[in-house]
Tab-separated table of C-alpha atoms in Angstrom:
chain	number	residue	atom	x	y	z
A	488	MET	CA	100.098	91.178	117.797
A	489	SER	CA	100.302	93.132	114.476
A	490	SER	CA	97.288	94.026	112.080
A	491	THR	CA	98.320	91.046	109.881
A	492	GLU	CA	98.354	88.362	112.814
A	493	THR	CA	95.642	86.797	114.800
A	494	SER	CA	95.269	84.392	117.428
A	495	LEU	CA	94.493	80.623	115.849
A	496	SER	CA	93.958	77.971	118.289
A	497	GLY	CA	93.964	74.291	117.251
A	498	SER	CA	93.481	74.301	113.425
A	499	LEU	CA	96.716	74.215	111.679
A	500	SER	CA	98.762	71.736	113.906
A	501	GLY	CA	96.585	71.509	116.863
A	502	ASP	CA	98.453	73.983	118.914
A	503	SER	CA	97.513	77.732	119.539
A	504	GLU	CA	99.303	79.834	117.352
A	505	MET	CA	99.788	83.024	115.680
A	506	ILE	CA	98.754	83.342	111.945
A	507	LYS	CA	100.691	85.834	109.778
A	508	TYR	CA	98.748	86.779	106.516
A	509	ALA	CA	100.899	86.790	103.522
A	510	GLY	CA	101.174	90.404	102.162
A	511	PHE	CA	101.105	91.731	98.826
A	512	TRP	CA	104.905	91.520	97.913
A	513	LEU	CA	105.455	88.002	99.412
A	514	ARG	CA	102.233	87.113	97.330
A	515	PHE	CA	103.767	88.777	94.472
A	516	LEU	CA	107.217	87.380	94.659
A	517	ALA	CA	105.654	83.799	94.891
A	518	ASN	CA	103.565	84.381	91.728
A	519	VAL	CA	106.795	85.685	89.933
A	520	ILE	CA	108.362	82.389	90.583
A	521	ASP	CA	105.389	80.304	89.634
A	522	SER	CA	105.164	82.426	86.307
A	523	ILE	CA	108.825	81.727	85.455
A	524	LEU	CA	108.269	77.909	86.327
A	525	LEU	CA	105.127	77.751	84.366
A	526	ASN	CA	106.409	79.913	81.349
A	527	ILE	CA	109.341	77.815	81.003
A	528	ALA	CA	107.292	74.581	80.834
A	529	SER	CA	105.081	76.020	78.520
A	530	TRP	CA	107.788	77.180	76.032
A	531	ILE	CA	109.308	73.723	75.933
A	532	ILE	CA	106.331	72.216	75.285
A	533	GLU	CA	105.259	74.801	72.639
A	534	LEU	CA	108.573	74.322	71.003
A	535	MET	CA	108.085	70.715	70.706
A	536	ILE	CA	104.609	71.074	69.355
A	537	LEU	CA	105.324	73.662	66.661
A	538	GLY	CA	108.603	71.937	65.803
A	539	ALA	CA	106.589	68.634	65.110
A	540	ILE	CA	103.789	70.689	63.286
A	541	TYR	CA	106.434	72.114	61.109
A	542	TRP	CA	108.312	69.282	60.261
A	543	LEU	CA	104.998	67.459	59.490
A	544	LYS	CA	103.920	70.027	57.160
A	545	VAL	CA	107.422	70.179	55.270
A	546	ILE	CA	107.222	66.284	54.919
A	547	ALA	CA	103.703	66.247	53.696
A	548	GLY	CA	104.521	69.029	51.020
A	549	SER	CA	107.929	67.291	50.005
A	550	ALA	CA	107.690	68.877	46.553
A	551	VAL	CA	108.163	72.260	48.180
A	552	PRO	CA	111.627	72.908	49.177
A	553	VAL	CA	112.368	73.481	52.656
A	554	ALA	CA	110.094	76.494	54.197
A	555	SER	CA	111.041	78.854	56.634
A	556	PHE	CA	109.189	78.407	59.931
A	557	PHE	CA	106.968	81.421	59.401
A	558	GLU	CA	105.856	80.202	55.994
A	559	VAL	CA	104.436	76.873	57.813
A	560	VAL	CA	103.139	78.170	60.969
A	561	ASP	CA	101.416	81.336	61.173
A	562	ALA	CA	101.184	83.954	64.190
A	563	LEU	CA	97.797	83.047	64.983
A	564	MET	CA	98.426	79.339	65.433
A	565	ILE	CA	101.373	80.077	67.561
A	566	GLN	CA	99.356	81.981	69.933
A	567	ILE	CA	96.420	79.666	70.036
A	568	ILE	CA	98.980	76.817	70.850
A	569	ASN	CA	100.528	79.189	73.373
A	570	VAL	CA	97.114	79.979	75.201
A	571	GLY	CA	96.011	76.216	75.082
A	572	ILE	CA	99.384	74.771	76.320
A	573	TYR	CA	99.412	77.302	79.192
A	574	LEU	CA	95.846	76.854	80.253
A	575	ALA	CA	96.339	73.022	80.161
A	576	ILE	CA	99.633	73.397	82.409
A	577	THR	CA	98.005	76.089	84.958
A	578	THR	CA	94.852	74.772	85.464
A	579	PRO	CA	96.019	71.473	87.174
A	580	TYR	CA	99.055	73.371	88.432
A	581	TYR	CA	96.970	75.739	90.877
A	582	VAL	CA	93.792	73.940	91.198
A	583	VAL	CA	95.230	70.541	92.352
A	584	GLY	CA	98.103	72.144	94.192
A	585	GLN	CA	96.280	74.359	95.971
A	586	HIS	CA	93.591	71.759	96.966
A	587	LYS	CA	95.848	69.147	97.810
A	588	TYR	CA	99.041	70.845	99.152
A	589	SER	CA	97.610	74.232	99.961
A	590	THR	CA	100.410	75.662	97.951
A	591	THR	CA	102.254	75.970	94.815
A	592	ILE	CA	105.952	75.659	94.262
A	593	GLY	CA	106.495	79.505	94.336
A	594	LYS	CA	104.321	79.738	97.555
A	595	ARG	CA	105.832	76.839	99.199
A	596	MET	CA	109.514	78.265	98.835
A	597	LEU	CA	108.547	81.171	100.598
A	598	ASN	CA	106.155	79.234	103.370
A	599	VAL	CA	103.058	80.660	101.882
A	600	TYR	CA	99.910	78.581	101.987
A	601	VAL	CA	96.112	79.044	100.949
A	602	VAL	CA	93.640	78.037	103.597
A	603	SER	CA	89.746	78.496	104.128
A	604	ALA	CA	89.243	81.929	105.815
A	605	ALA	CA	86.474	80.188	107.960
A	606	ASP	CA	88.557	77.371	109.714
A	607	LYS	CA	92.249	78.033	108.170
A	608	GLN	CA	91.724	74.529	107.095
A	609	ARG	CA	92.722	73.044	103.457
A	610	ILE	CA	90.532	74.641	100.905
A	611	THR	CA	88.018	72.413	98.967
A	612	LEU	CA	88.188	71.369	95.491
A	613	LYS	CA	85.242	73.626	94.849
A	614	GLN	CA	87.127	76.505	96.443
A	615	SER	CA	90.221	75.733	94.397
A	616	VAL	CA	88.204	75.733	90.979
A	617	ALA	CA	86.646	78.962	91.812
A	618	ARG	CA	89.665	80.736	93.197
A	619	TYR	CA	91.576	79.652	89.768
A	620	CYS	CA	88.651	80.973	87.744
A	621	SER	CA	88.374	84.147	89.733
A	622	TYR	CA	92.047	85.142	89.175
A	623	LEU	CA	90.675	86.601	86.033
A	624	LEU	CA	88.331	89.261	87.764
A	625	SER	CA	91.336	90.151	90.054
A	626	TYR	CA	93.397	91.091	86.779
A	627	LEU	CA	90.482	93.283	85.965
A	628	PRO	CA	91.033	96.331	85.815
A	629	PHE	CA	94.504	96.788	85.968
A	630	CYS	CA	95.577	94.030	88.565
A	631	ALA	CA	93.279	95.972	91.062
A	632	GLY	CA	91.813	92.727	92.654
A	633	TYR	CA	95.532	91.830	93.315
A	634	ILE	CA	96.395	95.262	94.828
A	635	MET	CA	93.552	95.152	97.195
A	636	ALA	CA	95.595	92.547	99.028
A	637	ALA	CA	97.980	95.194	100.128
A	638	PHE	CA	95.095	97.157	101.827
A	639	HIS	CA	92.755	94.361	103.217
A	640	PRO	CA	93.171	93.688	107.058
A	641	GLU	CA	93.599	89.977	106.279
A	642	LYS	CA	95.724	90.549	103.075
A	643	ARG	CA	92.861	89.014	101.164
A	644	ALA	CA	92.737	89.546	97.384
A	645	LEU	CA	89.632	89.958	95.375
A	646	HIS	CA	89.550	86.232	94.258
A	647	ASP	CA	90.193	85.172	98.068
A	648	ILE	CA	87.273	87.182	99.009
A	649	ILE	CA	84.985	85.857	96.279
A	650	THR	CA	86.043	81.916	97.434
A	651	GLY	CA	86.603	82.337	101.329
A	652	THR	CA	90.027	81.782	101.411
A	653	VAL	CA	92.949	83.552	103.089
A	654	VAL	CA	96.678	83.337	102.239
A	655	ILE	CA	99.109	82.751	105.267
A	656	VAL	CA	102.557	82.436	106.113
A	657	LYS	CA	103.453	79.143	107.775
A	658	PRO	CA	106.182	79.266	110.378
A	659	ARG	CA	109.160	77.125	109.319
A	660	GLN	CA	109.372	73.752	111.202
A	661	LYS	CA	112.830	73.211	112.967
A	662	ARG	CA	114.795	70.388	111.731
A	663	ASP	CA	117.410	68.542	113.748
A	664	SER	CA	119.839	70.111	111.218
A	665	ASP	CA	118.801	73.425	112.124
A	666	LEU	CA	119.169	72.774	116.211
A	667	PRO	CA	122.425	73.365	118.064
A	668	ALA	CA	123.904	70.208	118.960
A	669	ALA	CA	123.229	70.324	122.706
A	670	GLU	CA	119.558	70.529	121.687
A	671	ILE	CA	119.816	67.345	119.541
A	672	THR	CA	121.271	65.478	122.467
A	673	SER	CA	118.923	66.585	124.919
A	674	ALA	CA	116.091	65.787	122.475
A	675	ASN	CA	117.036	62.232	122.145
C-alpha cells in the first residue's frame, strides 16, 4: 500500500476497497479542464451582455453616429461584468456539483471525487459552500494552499483541511463493453 492509499471498508460502495488520494498534478489538470469550460461559458455570456449594452446605448443616443465599442463601454464596466458573471457561474458549478455529485466536469473526466475526510461519503452543502469560499485562502499567498496538496500525506490542500474534505480517485467501473466476450457470456 503506497503512502497515498488507505484501506476503506464499506463507505463508498459497500465493499472493502483501497482509496487512492488524488495528487497535486491530477487535481491541477482537473482544475484546468474546469477553468477552460467555465471561462468559455463566461465569455459567451459576457459578450452577449456587453453587445446588448452597446446596442442599447447606441440606440438611446441615436443622434450620435455609431460609436466604437470602447466609447460606449469602458474597461471598468467590462471587468465588473466579467467578475459578476464568473462568480454567478462558478458558485453553483462548484457548490452544487461537489455537494450533489461529489465532482465537477473536470474532476469527473479524471475519476476524481470530493468526499468527507471523516467517513468518505458525499460532502454536506455546508462543507461545499465552505470549500468554495476557502478557495480564496488557498490562492493566498502564491497558491501555497494548493501546493501543499503535493506534500500532505492525504494530498489535502488548505481548503480541504479547513472543510474536512479529501479528494480521491475512484476506480473506473467495468462496463460490459470493457469486458472480453467470454466474460460477457459467462456473466449472463
